[in-house]
mmCIF file with all atom_site columns, C-alpha atoms and ligand atoms in Angstrom:
data_model
loop_
_atom_site.group_PDB
_atom_site.id
_atom_site.type_symbol
_atom_site.label_atom_id
_atom_site.label_alt_id
_atom_site.label_comp_id
_atom_site.label_asym_id
_atom_site.label_entity_id
_atom_site.label_seq_id
_atom_site.pdbx_PDB_ins_code
_atom_site.Cartn_x
_atom_site.Cartn_y
_atom_site.Cartn_z
_atom_site.occupancy
_atom_site.B_iso_or_equiv
_atom_site.pdbx_formal_charge
_atom_site.auth_seq_id
_atom_site.auth_comp_id
_atom_site.auth_asym_id
_atom_site.auth_atom_id
_atom_site.pdbx_PDB_model_num
ATOM   1   C CA  . UNK A 1 1   ? -14.362 -8.583  11.757  1.00 94.00 ? 21  UNK A CA  1
ATOM   2   C CA  . UNK A 1 2   ? -13.934 -5.283  9.961   1.00 96.00 ? 22  UNK A CA  1
ATOM   3   C CA  . UNK A 1 3   ? -11.612 -4.558  7.039   1.00 97.00 ? 23  UNK A CA  1
ATOM   4   C CA  . UNK A 1 4   ? -10.053 -1.135  6.429   1.00 98.00 ? 24  UNK A CA  1
ATOM   5   C CA  . UNK A 1 5   ? -8.193  -0.244  3.217   1.00 98.00 ? 25  UNK A CA  1
ATOM   6   C CA  . UNK A 1 6   ? -5.466  2.263   4.099   1.00 98.00 ? 26  UNK A CA  1
ATOM   7   C CA  . UNK A 1 7   ? -3.735  4.447   1.544   1.00 98.00 ? 27  UNK A CA  1
ATOM   8   C CA  . UNK A 1 8   ? -1.968  7.781   1.124   1.00 97.00 ? 28  UNK A CA  1
ATOM   9   C CA  . UNK A 1 9   ? 0.422   9.458   -1.282  1.00 96.00 ? 29  UNK A CA  1
ATOM   10  C CA  . UNK A 1 10  ? 4.163   9.760   -0.799  1.00 95.00 ? 30  UNK A CA  1
ATOM   11  C CA  . UNK A 1 11  ? 5.005   11.353  2.537   1.00 96.00 ? 31  UNK A CA  1
ATOM   12  C CA  . UNK A 1 12  ? 1.377   11.600  3.652   1.00 97.00 ? 32  UNK A CA  1
ATOM   13  C CA  . UNK A 1 13  ? 2.038   9.577   6.804   1.00 98.00 ? 33  UNK A CA  1
ATOM   14  C CA  . UNK A 1 14  ? 0.436   6.275   5.742   1.00 98.00 ? 34  UNK A CA  1
ATOM   15  C CA  . UNK A 1 15  ? 3.202   4.190   7.372   1.00 97.00 ? 35  UNK A CA  1
ATOM   16  C CA  . UNK A 1 16  ? 2.880   6.231   10.570  1.00 98.00 ? 36  UNK A CA  1
ATOM   17  C CA  . UNK A 1 17  ? -0.863  5.489   10.629  1.00 98.00 ? 37  UNK A CA  1
ATOM   18  C CA  . UNK A 1 18  ? -0.275  1.813   9.866   1.00 98.00 ? 38  UNK A CA  1
ATOM   19  C CA  . UNK A 1 19  ? 2.232   1.456   12.755  1.00 98.00 ? 39  UNK A CA  1
ATOM   20  C CA  . UNK A 1 20  ? -0.179  3.170   15.136  1.00 98.00 ? 40  UNK A CA  1
ATOM   21  C CA  . UNK A 1 21  ? -3.039  0.886   14.062  1.00 98.00 ? 41  UNK A CA  1
ATOM   22  C CA  . UNK A 1 22  ? -0.803  -2.128  14.638  1.00 98.00 ? 42  UNK A CA  1
ATOM   23  C CA  . UNK A 1 23  ? -0.021  -0.906  18.166  1.00 98.00 ? 43  UNK A CA  1
ATOM   24  C CA  . UNK A 1 24  ? -3.768  -0.586  18.703  1.00 98.00 ? 44  UNK A CA  1
ATOM   25  C CA  . UNK A 1 25  ? -4.139  -4.297  17.915  1.00 97.00 ? 45  UNK A CA  1
ATOM   26  C CA  . UNK A 1 26  ? -5.163  -4.222  14.241  1.00 98.00 ? 46  UNK A CA  1
ATOM   27  C CA  . UNK A 1 27  ? -3.902  -6.955  11.935  1.00 98.00 ? 47  UNK A CA  1
ATOM   28  C CA  . UNK A 1 28  ? -1.880  -5.291  9.173   1.00 98.00 ? 48  UNK A CA  1
ATOM   29  C CA  . UNK A 1 29  ? -1.637  -6.764  5.676   1.00 98.00 ? 49  UNK A CA  1
ATOM   30  C CA  . UNK A 1 30  ? 1.291   -4.834  4.200   1.00 98.00 ? 50  UNK A CA  1
ATOM   31  C CA  . UNK A 1 31  ? 0.961   -4.872  0.394   1.00 97.00 ? 51  UNK A CA  1
ATOM   32  C CA  . UNK A 1 32  ? 4.563   -3.760  -0.205  1.00 95.00 ? 52  UNK A CA  1
ATOM   33  C CA  . UNK A 1 33  ? 5.799   -6.672  1.887   1.00 96.00 ? 53  UNK A CA  1
ATOM   34  C CA  . UNK A 1 34  ? 3.368   -9.120  0.261   1.00 96.00 ? 54  UNK A CA  1
ATOM   35  C CA  . UNK A 1 35  ? 4.380   -8.019  -3.243  1.00 93.00 ? 55  UNK A CA  1
ATOM   36  C CA  . UNK A 1 36  ? 8.060   -8.608  -2.385  1.00 91.00 ? 56  UNK A CA  1
ATOM   37  C CA  . UNK A 1 37  ? 7.100   -12.087 -1.134  1.00 92.00 ? 57  UNK A CA  1
ATOM   38  C CA  . UNK A 1 38  ? 5.223   -12.753 -4.381  1.00 91.00 ? 58  UNK A CA  1
ATOM   39  C CA  . UNK A 1 39  ? 8.472   -12.353 -6.331  1.00 90.00 ? 59  UNK A CA  1
ATOM   40  C CA  . UNK A 1 40  ? 10.667  -14.459 -4.036  1.00 90.00 ? 60  UNK A CA  1
ATOM   41  C CA  . UNK A 1 41  ? 12.057  -17.808 -5.187  1.00 87.00 ? 61  UNK A CA  1
ATOM   42  C CA  . UNK A 1 42  ? 9.305   -20.425 -5.574  1.00 87.00 ? 62  UNK A CA  1
ATOM   43  C CA  . UNK A 1 43  ? 6.505   -17.876 -5.354  1.00 88.00 ? 63  UNK A CA  1
ATOM   44  C CA  . UNK A 1 44  ? 3.454   -18.125 -7.635  1.00 81.00 ? 64  UNK A CA  1
ATOM   45  C CA  . UNK A 1 45  ? 4.102   -14.921 -9.614  1.00 90.00 ? 65  UNK A CA  1
ATOM   46  C CA  . UNK A 1 46  ? 7.576   -15.998 -10.744 1.00 93.00 ? 66  UNK A CA  1
ATOM   47  C CA  . UNK A 1 47  ? 6.469   -18.532 -13.334 1.00 91.00 ? 67  UNK A CA  1
ATOM   48  C CA  . UNK A 1 48  ? 4.174   -15.970 -14.921 1.00 93.00 ? 68  UNK A CA  1
ATOM   49  C CA  . UNK A 1 49  ? 6.999   -13.424 -14.955 1.00 95.00 ? 69  UNK A CA  1
ATOM   50  C CA  . UNK A 1 50  ? 9.312   -15.960 -16.615 1.00 94.00 ? 70  UNK A CA  1
ATOM   51  C CA  . UNK A 1 51  ? 6.677   -16.747 -19.256 1.00 94.00 ? 71  UNK A CA  1
ATOM   52  C CA  . UNK A 1 52  ? 6.120   -13.076 -19.953 1.00 95.00 ? 72  UNK A CA  1
ATOM   53  C CA  . UNK A 1 53  ? 9.652   -11.670 -19.818 1.00 96.00 ? 73  UNK A CA  1
ATOM   54  C CA  . UNK A 1 54  ? 11.913  -14.680 -20.422 1.00 96.00 ? 74  UNK A CA  1
ATOM   55  C CA  . UNK A 1 55  ? 14.653  -16.520 -18.505 1.00 95.00 ? 75  UNK A CA  1
ATOM   56  C CA  . UNK A 1 56  ? 17.184  -13.743 -19.079 1.00 95.00 ? 76  UNK A CA  1
ATOM   57  C CA  . UNK A 1 57  ? 15.653  -11.907 -16.118 1.00 96.00 ? 77  UNK A CA  1
ATOM   58  C CA  . UNK A 1 58  ? 16.450  -14.797 -13.771 1.00 95.00 ? 78  UNK A CA  1
ATOM   59  C CA  . UNK A 1 59  ? 19.727  -15.583 -12.004 1.00 95.00 ? 79  UNK A CA  1
ATOM   60  C CA  . UNK A 1 60  ? 21.300  -19.051 -12.174 1.00 93.00 ? 80  UNK A CA  1
ATOM   61  C CA  . UNK A 1 61  ? 19.836  -19.997 -8.752  1.00 92.00 ? 81  UNK A CA  1
ATOM   62  C CA  . UNK A 1 62  ? 16.285  -19.331 -10.028 1.00 91.00 ? 82  UNK A CA  1
ATOM   63  C CA  . UNK A 1 63  ? 15.782  -16.015 -8.240  1.00 93.00 ? 83  UNK A CA  1
ATOM   64  C CA  . UNK A 1 64  ? 14.506  -12.963 -10.053 1.00 94.00 ? 84  UNK A CA  1
ATOM   65  C CA  . UNK A 1 65  ? 17.160  -10.564 -11.339 1.00 95.00 ? 85  UNK A CA  1
ATOM   66  C CA  . UNK A 1 66  ? 15.327  -7.538  -9.900  1.00 92.00 ? 86  UNK A CA  1
ATOM   67  C CA  . UNK A 1 67  ? 17.857  -5.047  -11.180 1.00 93.00 ? 87  UNK A CA  1
ATOM   68  C CA  . UNK A 1 68  ? 17.778  -6.280  -14.789 1.00 95.00 ? 88  UNK A CA  1
ATOM   69  C CA  . UNK A 1 69  ? 13.978  -6.512  -14.869 1.00 95.00 ? 89  UNK A CA  1
ATOM   70  C CA  . UNK A 1 70  ? 13.674  -3.125  -13.135 1.00 92.00 ? 90  UNK A CA  1
ATOM   71  C CA  . UNK A 1 71  ? 15.987  -1.500  -15.697 1.00 93.00 ? 91  UNK A CA  1
ATOM   72  C CA  . UNK A 1 72  ? 13.900  -3.024  -18.497 1.00 94.00 ? 92  UNK A CA  1
ATOM   73  C CA  . UNK A 1 73  ? 10.400  -2.146  -17.268 1.00 93.00 ? 93  UNK A CA  1
ATOM   74  C CA  . UNK A 1 74  ? 11.199  1.333   -15.993 1.00 86.00 ? 94  UNK A CA  1
ATOM   75  C CA  . UNK A 1 75  ? 12.200  2.216   -19.544 1.00 88.00 ? 95  UNK A CA  1
ATOM   76  C CA  . UNK A 1 76  ? 9.099   0.620   -20.987 1.00 91.00 ? 96  UNK A CA  1
ATOM   77  C CA  . UNK A 1 77  ? 5.785   1.808   -19.591 1.00 89.00 ? 97  UNK A CA  1
ATOM   78  C CA  . UNK A 1 78  ? 3.598   -0.899  -21.175 1.00 94.00 ? 98  UNK A CA  1
ATOM   79  C CA  . UNK A 1 79  ? 5.841   -3.680  -19.842 1.00 95.00 ? 99  UNK A CA  1
ATOM   80  C CA  . UNK A 1 80  ? 5.819   -2.067  -16.401 1.00 92.00 ? 100 UNK A CA  1
ATOM   81  C CA  . UNK A 1 81  ? 2.010   -2.239  -16.511 1.00 92.00 ? 101 UNK A CA  1
ATOM   82  C CA  . UNK A 1 82  ? 2.170   -5.928  -17.469 1.00 96.00 ? 102 UNK A CA  1
ATOM   83  C CA  . UNK A 1 83  ? 4.544   -6.699  -14.583 1.00 95.00 ? 103 UNK A CA  1
ATOM   84  C CA  . UNK A 1 84  ? 2.424   -4.751  -12.107 1.00 92.00 ? 104 UNK A CA  1
ATOM   85  C CA  . UNK A 1 85  ? -0.706  -6.558  -13.282 1.00 94.00 ? 105 UNK A CA  1
ATOM   86  C CA  . UNK A 1 86  ? 0.909   -9.972  -12.692 1.00 95.00 ? 106 UNK A CA  1
ATOM   87  C CA  . UNK A 1 87  ? 2.100   -9.015  -9.209  1.00 94.00 ? 107 UNK A CA  1
ATOM   88  C CA  . UNK A 1 88  ? -1.124  -7.210  -8.227  1.00 95.00 ? 108 UNK A CA  1
ATOM   89  C CA  . UNK A 1 89  ? -3.196  -10.267 -9.143  1.00 95.00 ? 109 UNK A CA  1
ATOM   90  C CA  . UNK A 1 90  ? -1.105  -12.421 -6.801  1.00 94.00 ? 110 UNK A CA  1
ATOM   91  C CA  . UNK A 1 91  ? -1.145  -9.833  -4.006  1.00 96.00 ? 111 UNK A CA  1
ATOM   92  C CA  . UNK A 1 92  ? -4.959  -9.640  -4.168  1.00 96.00 ? 112 UNK A CA  1
ATOM   93  C CA  . UNK A 1 93  ? -5.188  -13.434 -4.197  1.00 95.00 ? 113 UNK A CA  1
ATOM   94  C CA  . UNK A 1 94  ? -2.927  -13.595 -1.117  1.00 95.00 ? 114 UNK A CA  1
ATOM   95  C CA  . UNK A 1 95  ? -4.990  -10.948 0.707   1.00 97.00 ? 115 UNK A CA  1
ATOM   96  C CA  . UNK A 1 96  ? -8.280  -12.684 -0.096  1.00 97.00 ? 116 UNK A CA  1
ATOM   97  C CA  . UNK A 1 97  ? -6.869  -16.012 1.112   1.00 97.00 ? 117 UNK A CA  1
ATOM   98  C CA  . UNK A 1 98  ? -5.658  -14.435 4.359   1.00 97.00 ? 118 UNK A CA  1
ATOM   99  C CA  . UNK A 1 99  ? -9.053  -12.818 4.954   1.00 97.00 ? 119 UNK A CA  1
ATOM   100 C CA  . UNK A 1 100 ? -10.859 -16.131 4.303   1.00 98.00 ? 120 UNK A CA  1
ATOM   101 C CA  . UNK A 1 101 ? -8.495  -17.875 6.701   1.00 97.00 ? 121 UNK A CA  1
ATOM   102 C CA  . UNK A 1 102 ? -9.114  -15.265 9.418   1.00 97.00 ? 122 UNK A CA  1
ATOM   103 C CA  . UNK A 1 103 ? -12.894 -15.527 8.839   1.00 96.00 ? 123 UNK A CA  1
ATOM   104 C CA  . UNK A 1 104 ? -12.727 -19.313 9.194   1.00 97.00 ? 124 UNK A CA  1
ATOM   105 C CA  . UNK A 1 105 ? -10.980 -18.838 12.528  1.00 95.00 ? 125 UNK A CA  1
ATOM   106 C CA  . UNK A 1 106 ? -13.640 -16.321 13.653  1.00 94.00 ? 126 UNK A CA  1
ATOM   107 C CA  . UNK A 1 107 ? -11.159 -13.454 13.851  1.00 95.00 ? 127 UNK A CA  1
ATOM   108 C CA  . UNK A 1 108 ? -13.069 -10.595 15.442  1.00 93.00 ? 128 UNK A CA  1
ATOM   109 C CA  . UNK A 1 109 ? -10.638 -7.719  15.190  1.00 95.00 ? 129 UNK A CA  1
ATOM   110 C CA  . UNK A 1 110 ? -9.821  -5.116  12.566  1.00 97.00 ? 130 UNK A CA  1
ATOM   111 C CA  . UNK A 1 111 ? -7.808  -6.012  9.472   1.00 98.00 ? 131 UNK A CA  1
ATOM   112 C CA  . UNK A 1 112 ? -5.940  -3.183  7.728   1.00 98.00 ? 132 UNK A CA  1
ATOM   113 C CA  . UNK A 1 113 ? -4.903  -3.513  4.095   1.00 98.00 ? 133 UNK A CA  1
ATOM   114 C CA  . UNK A 1 114 ? -1.949  -1.126  3.930   1.00 98.00 ? 134 UNK A CA  1
ATOM   115 C CA  . UNK A 1 115 ? -1.719  -0.331  0.217   1.00 98.00 ? 135 UNK A CA  1
ATOM   116 C CA  . UNK A 1 116 ? 0.042   2.666   -1.368  1.00 95.00 ? 136 UNK A CA  1
ATOM   117 C CA  . UNK A 1 117 ? -1.814  1.861   -4.616  1.00 94.00 ? 137 UNK A CA  1
ATOM   118 C CA  . UNK A 1 118 ? -5.147  0.775   -3.109  1.00 96.00 ? 138 UNK A CA  1
ATOM   119 C CA  . UNK A 1 119 ? -7.318  2.589   -5.675  1.00 96.00 ? 139 UNK A CA  1
ATOM   120 C CA  . UNK A 1 120 ? -4.911  2.302   -8.615  1.00 92.00 ? 140 UNK A CA  1
ATOM   121 C CA  . UNK A 1 121 ? -4.932  -1.481  -8.203  1.00 92.00 ? 141 UNK A CA  1
ATOM   122 C CA  . UNK A 1 122 ? -8.720  -1.692  -7.791  1.00 91.00 ? 142 UNK A CA  1
ATOM   123 C CA  . UNK A 1 123 ? -8.451  -3.042  -4.250  1.00 93.00 ? 143 UNK A CA  1
ATOM   124 C CA  . UNK A 1 124 ? -10.992 -0.662  -2.729  1.00 93.00 ? 144 UNK A CA  1
ATOM   125 C CA  . UNK A 1 125 ? -13.800 -3.190  -2.937  1.00 95.00 ? 145 UNK A CA  1
ATOM   126 C CA  . UNK A 1 126 ? -12.094 -5.698  -0.642  1.00 96.00 ? 146 UNK A CA  1
ATOM   127 C CA  . UNK A 1 127 ? -12.419 -3.481  2.423   1.00 97.00 ? 147 UNK A CA  1
ATOM   128 C CA  . UNK A 1 128 ? -15.556 -2.419  4.326   1.00 96.00 ? 148 UNK A CA  1
ATOM   129 C CA  . UNK A 1 129 ? -14.225 1.133   4.280   1.00 97.00 ? 149 UNK A CA  1
ATOM   130 C CA  . UNK A 1 130 ? -11.248 2.949   2.828   1.00 98.00 ? 150 UNK A CA  1
ATOM   131 C CA  . UNK A 1 131 ? -9.088  5.474   4.686   1.00 98.00 ? 151 UNK A CA  1
ATOM   132 C CA  . UNK A 1 132 ? -6.924  8.109   3.013   1.00 98.00 ? 152 UNK A CA  1
ATOM   133 C CA  . UNK A 1 133 ? -4.081  9.861   4.838   1.00 98.00 ? 153 UNK A CA  1
ATOM   134 C CA  . UNK A 1 134 ? -3.448  13.384  3.500   1.00 97.00 ? 154 UNK A CA  1
ATOM   135 C CA  . UNK A 1 135 ? -1.283  16.405  4.148   1.00 97.00 ? 155 UNK A CA  1
ATOM   136 C CA  . UNK A 1 136 ? -0.514  19.494  2.090   1.00 95.00 ? 156 UNK A CA  1
ATOM   137 C CA  . UNK A 1 137 ? 2.042   19.131  -0.698  1.00 95.00 ? 157 UNK A CA  1
ATOM   138 C CA  . UNK A 1 138 ? 4.469   21.452  1.122   1.00 96.00 ? 158 UNK A CA  1
ATOM   139 C CA  . UNK A 1 139 ? 4.287   19.372  4.289   1.00 96.00 ? 159 UNK A CA  1
ATOM   140 C CA  . UNK A 1 140 ? 4.818   16.153  2.345   1.00 97.00 ? 160 UNK A CA  1
ATOM   141 C CA  . UNK A 1 141 ? 7.791   17.604  0.463   1.00 96.00 ? 161 UNK A CA  1
ATOM   142 C CA  . UNK A 1 142 ? 9.326   18.797  3.711   1.00 96.00 ? 162 UNK A CA  1
ATOM   143 C CA  . UNK A 1 143 ? 8.904   15.449  5.478   1.00 96.00 ? 163 UNK A CA  1
ATOM   144 C CA  . UNK A 1 144 ? 10.120  13.278  2.605   1.00 96.00 ? 164 UNK A CA  1
ATOM   145 C CA  . UNK A 1 145 ? 13.146  15.442  1.830   1.00 95.00 ? 165 UNK A CA  1
ATOM   146 C CA  . UNK A 1 146 ? 14.078  15.252  5.523   1.00 95.00 ? 166 UNK A CA  1
ATOM   147 C CA  . UNK A 1 147 ? 13.487  11.467  5.604   1.00 94.00 ? 167 UNK A CA  1
ATOM   148 C CA  . UNK A 1 148 ? 15.010  10.391  2.266   1.00 94.00 ? 168 UNK A CA  1
ATOM   149 C CA  . UNK A 1 149 ? 17.352  13.265  1.423   1.00 94.00 ? 169 UNK A CA  1
ATOM   150 C CA  . UNK A 1 150 ? 15.674  13.694  -2.002  1.00 93.00 ? 170 UNK A CA  1
ATOM   151 C CA  . UNK A 1 151 ? 15.307  17.075  -3.674  1.00 94.00 ? 171 UNK A CA  1
ATOM   152 C CA  . UNK A 1 152 ? 11.857  18.652  -3.751  1.00 94.00 ? 172 UNK A CA  1
ATOM   153 C CA  . UNK A 1 153 ? 11.856  18.345  -7.567  1.00 94.00 ? 173 UNK A CA  1
ATOM   154 C CA  . UNK A 1 154 ? 12.491  14.574  -7.359  1.00 94.00 ? 174 UNK A CA  1
ATOM   155 C CA  . UNK A 1 155 ? 9.657   14.134  -4.853  1.00 94.00 ? 175 UNK A CA  1
ATOM   156 C CA  . UNK A 1 156 ? 7.270   16.286  -6.891  1.00 94.00 ? 176 UNK A CA  1
ATOM   157 C CA  . UNK A 1 157 ? 7.936   14.131  -9.949  1.00 91.00 ? 177 UNK A CA  1
ATOM   158 C CA  . UNK A 1 158 ? 6.855   11.067  -7.959  1.00 90.00 ? 178 UNK A CA  1
ATOM   159 C CA  . UNK A 1 159 ? 3.826   12.806  -6.462  1.00 92.00 ? 179 UNK A CA  1
ATOM   160 C CA  . UNK A 1 160 ? 2.690   13.953  -9.911  1.00 89.00 ? 180 UNK A CA  1
ATOM   161 C CA  . UNK A 1 161 ? 2.932   10.376  -11.151 1.00 85.00 ? 181 UNK A CA  1
ATOM   162 C CA  . UNK A 1 162 ? 0.377   9.229   -8.572  1.00 89.00 ? 182 UNK A CA  1
ATOM   163 C CA  . UNK A 1 163 ? -3.420  9.439   -8.725  1.00 94.00 ? 183 UNK A CA  1
ATOM   164 C CA  . UNK A 1 164 ? -4.545  13.001  -7.843  1.00 95.00 ? 184 UNK A CA  1
ATOM   165 C CA  . UNK A 1 165 ? -5.558  13.505  -4.193  1.00 94.00 ? 185 UNK A CA  1
ATOM   166 C CA  . UNK A 1 166 ? -9.061  14.794  -5.140  1.00 95.00 ? 186 UNK A CA  1
ATOM   167 C CA  . UNK A 1 167 ? -9.783  11.521  -6.919  1.00 97.00 ? 187 UNK A CA  1
ATOM   168 C CA  . UNK A 1 168 ? -8.568  9.479   -3.968  1.00 97.00 ? 188 UNK A CA  1
ATOM   169 C CA  . UNK A 1 169 ? -10.668 11.560  -1.590  1.00 97.00 ? 189 UNK A CA  1
ATOM   170 C CA  . UNK A 1 170 ? -13.800 10.829  -3.627  1.00 97.00 ? 190 UNK A CA  1
ATOM   171 C CA  . UNK A 1 171 ? -13.157 7.105   -3.290  1.00 97.00 ? 191 UNK A CA  1
ATOM   172 C CA  . UNK A 1 172 ? -12.477 7.264   0.475   1.00 98.00 ? 192 UNK A CA  1
ATOM   173 C CA  . UNK A 1 173 ? -14.905 6.858   3.350   1.00 96.00 ? 193 UNK A CA  1
ATOM   174 C CA  . UNK A 1 174 ? -12.568 8.543   5.812   1.00 97.00 ? 194 UNK A CA  1
ATOM   175 C CA  . UNK A 1 175 ? -9.855  11.170  5.279   1.00 98.00 ? 195 UNK A CA  1
ATOM   176 C CA  . UNK A 1 176 ? -7.206  11.563  7.985   1.00 98.00 ? 196 UNK A CA  1
ATOM   177 C CA  . UNK A 1 177 ? -5.653  15.019  7.883   1.00 97.00 ? 197 UNK A CA  1
ATOM   178 C CA  . UNK A 1 178 ? -1.980  14.709  8.825   1.00 98.00 ? 198 UNK A CA  1
ATOM   179 C CA  . UNK A 1 179 ? -1.061  18.360  8.339   1.00 96.00 ? 199 UNK A CA  1
ATOM   180 C CA  . UNK A 1 180 ? -0.231  19.070  11.940  1.00 95.00 ? 200 UNK A CA  1
ATOM   181 C CA  . UNK A 1 181 ? 1.273   17.052  14.801  1.00 97.00 ? 201 UNK A CA  1
ATOM   182 C CA  . UNK A 1 182 ? 1.144   13.363  15.600  1.00 98.00 ? 202 UNK A CA  1
ATOM   183 C CA  . UNK A 1 183 ? -1.214  13.798  18.584  1.00 98.00 ? 203 UNK A CA  1
ATOM   184 C CA  . UNK A 1 184 ? -3.769  15.326  16.244  1.00 98.00 ? 204 UNK A CA  1
ATOM   185 C CA  . UNK A 1 185 ? -3.346  12.426  13.798  1.00 98.00 ? 205 UNK A CA  1
ATOM   186 C CA  . UNK A 1 186 ? -3.613  9.763   16.509  1.00 98.00 ? 206 UNK A CA  1
ATOM   187 C CA  . UNK A 1 187 ? -6.767  11.449  17.891  1.00 98.00 ? 207 UNK A CA  1
ATOM   188 C CA  . UNK A 1 188 ? -8.463  11.136  14.511  1.00 98.00 ? 208 UNK A CA  1
ATOM   189 C CA  . UNK A 1 189 ? -7.494  7.457   14.346  1.00 98.00 ? 209 UNK A CA  1
ATOM   190 C CA  . UNK A 1 190 ? -8.757  6.792   17.887  1.00 98.00 ? 210 UNK A CA  1
ATOM   191 C CA  . UNK A 1 191 ? -12.091 8.423   17.050  1.00 98.00 ? 211 UNK A CA  1
ATOM   192 C CA  . UNK A 1 192 ? -12.512 6.278   13.955  1.00 98.00 ? 212 UNK A CA  1
ATOM   193 C CA  . UNK A 1 193 ? -11.553 3.098   15.791  1.00 97.00 ? 213 UNK A CA  1
ATOM   194 C CA  . UNK A 1 194 ? -14.122 3.940   18.435  1.00 96.00 ? 214 UNK A CA  1
ATOM   195 C CA  . UNK A 1 195 ? -16.736 4.525   15.739  1.00 96.00 ? 215 UNK A CA  1
ATOM   196 C CA  . UNK A 1 196 ? -15.985 1.138   14.188  1.00 95.00 ? 216 UNK A CA  1
ATOM   197 C CA  . UNK A 1 197 ? -16.025 -0.650  17.543  1.00 91.00 ? 217 UNK A CA  1
ATOM   198 C CA  . UNK A 1 198 ? -19.408 0.931   18.318  1.00 90.00 ? 218 UNK A CA  1
ATOM   199 C CA  . UNK A 1 199 ? -20.772 -0.427  15.057  1.00 84.00 ? 219 UNK A CA  1
ATOM   200 C CA  . UNK A 1 200 ? -20.377 -4.019  16.282  1.00 64.00 ? 220 UNK A CA  1
HETATM 201 P P1  . LIG B 2 .   ? 5.945   6.937   1.761   1.00 88.71 ? 20  LIG B P1  1
HETATM 202 O O1  . LIG B 2 .   ? 4.726   6.527   1.008   1.00 88.71 ? 20  LIG B O1  1
HETATM 203 O O2  . LIG B 2 .   ? 6.771   7.945   1.042   1.00 88.71 ? 20  LIG B O2  1
HETATM 204 O O3  . LIG B 2 .   ? 6.745   5.808   2.327   1.00 88.71 ? 20  LIG B O3  1
HETATM 205 P P2  . LIG B 2 .   ? 4.283   7.521   4.073   1.00 88.71 ? 20  LIG B P2  1
HETATM 206 O O4  . LIG B 2 .   ? 3.014   8.091   3.571   1.00 88.71 ? 20  LIG B O4  1
HETATM 207 O O5  . LIG B 2 .   ? 4.274   6.111   4.507   1.00 88.71 ? 20  LIG B O5  1
HETATM 208 O O6  . LIG B 2 .   ? 5.435   7.802   3.030   1.00 88.71 ? 20  LIG B O6  1
HETATM 209 P P3  . LIG B 2 .   ? 5.508   8.212   6.578   1.00 88.71 ? 20  LIG B P3  1
HETATM 210 O O7  . LIG B 2 .   ? 6.753   7.463   6.333   1.00 88.71 ? 20  LIG B O7  1
HETATM 211 O O8  . LIG B 2 .   ? 4.560   7.704   7.619   1.00 88.71 ? 20  LIG B O8  1
HETATM 212 O O9  . LIG B 2 .   ? 4.724   8.503   5.239   1.00 88.71 ? 20  LIG B O9  1
HETATM 213 O O10 . LIG B 2 .   ? 5.826   9.738   6.961   1.00 88.71 ? 20  LIG B O10 1
HETATM 214 C C1  . LIG B 2 .   ? 6.791   10.478  6.211   1.00 88.71 ? 20  LIG B C1  1
HETATM 215 C C2  . LIG B 2 .   ? 7.772   11.135  7.185   1.00 88.71 ? 20  LIG B C2  1
HETATM 216 O O11 . LIG B 2 .   ? 7.097   12.150  7.922   1.00 88.71 ? 20  LIG B O11 1
HETATM 217 C C3  . LIG B 2 .   ? 8.355   10.176  8.222   1.00 88.71 ? 20  LIG B C3  1
HETATM 218 O O12 . LIG B 2 .   ? 9.678   10.530  8.488   1.00 88.71 ? 20  LIG B O12 1
HETATM 219 C C4  . LIG B 2 .   ? 7.451   10.412  9.449   1.00 88.71 ? 20  LIG B C4  1
HETATM 220 O O13 . LIG B 2 .   ? 8.118   10.121  10.650  1.00 88.71 ? 20  LIG B O13 1
HETATM 221 C C5  . LIG B 2 .   ? 7.134   11.889  9.320   1.00 88.71 ? 20  LIG B C5  1
HETATM 222 N N1  . LIG B 2 .   ? 5.807   12.254  9.836   1.00 88.71 ? 20  LIG B N1  1
HETATM 223 C C6  . LIG B 2 .   ? 4.625   11.641  9.556   1.00 88.71 ? 20  LIG B C6  1
HETATM 224 N N2  . LIG B 2 .   ? 3.610   12.289  10.159  1.00 88.71 ? 20  LIG B N2  1
HETATM 225 C C7  . LIG B 2 .   ? 4.147   13.321  10.835  1.00 88.71 ? 20  LIG B C7  1
HETATM 226 C C8  . LIG B 2 .   ? 3.600   14.370  11.668  1.00 88.71 ? 20  LIG B C8  1
HETATM 227 N N3  . LIG B 2 .   ? 2.298   14.483  11.890  1.00 88.71 ? 20  LIG B N3  1
HETATM 228 N N4  . LIG B 2 .   ? 4.461   15.252  12.199  1.00 88.71 ? 20  LIG B N4  1
HETATM 229 C C9  . LIG B 2 .   ? 5.791   15.173  11.935  1.00 88.71 ? 20  LIG B C9  1
HETATM 230 N N5  . LIG B 2 .   ? 6.368   14.214  11.177  1.00 88.71 ? 20  LIG B N5  1
HETATM 231 C C10 . LIG B 2 .   ? 5.565   13.305  10.639  1.00 88.71 ? 20  LIG B C10 1
#
């Protein structure tokens, strides 16, 4: 069993890489999906969120009022950090439990932790190696504005809010350059999968 941490800034192509790895038979642990699960009704993070933020952020059926809480924390940086810490803790716990389960069942394949905030959340030590997907800022702006219809200024604001690429590169064992076409990207992935398979 080998564990890869996969990350990349907005519009880098991380989701494209993750889908390709899934097609190649890797088991994907999607942190965005897991974090949504962690805030669904009955999930372990909810009680902590209620204790921290109060019942006013819950609807009458016990589900989280995502809009109200979102409006509150996005206007309050320190509270946003508190919320993210609560959710991140539960996401990491879920990932560690899944990995232990797969180990117990002698899973022999490759697990990919698909995490936009892999380094920011301190998840880099879970994986055997960490992969960063990169592309030039201009390419990322072009792709995201085409995909989401956002202005380049809006995308730049989000990019500038993320950890700088140079820092992420220093923390990565493998950098996938997604500046050109998909064939080129998939070739780099195939080469790295081959390398990992040869290490067994
Ligand atoms: P985000 O974090 O913003 O969700 P992401 O890093 O997951 O983005 P993707 O969604 O994989 O990035 O890619 C962004 C857009 O660019 C998508 O529309 C995708 O189809 C396209 N794209 C990715 N790689 C390439 C490529 N090499 N050539 C052309 N288009 C690409």
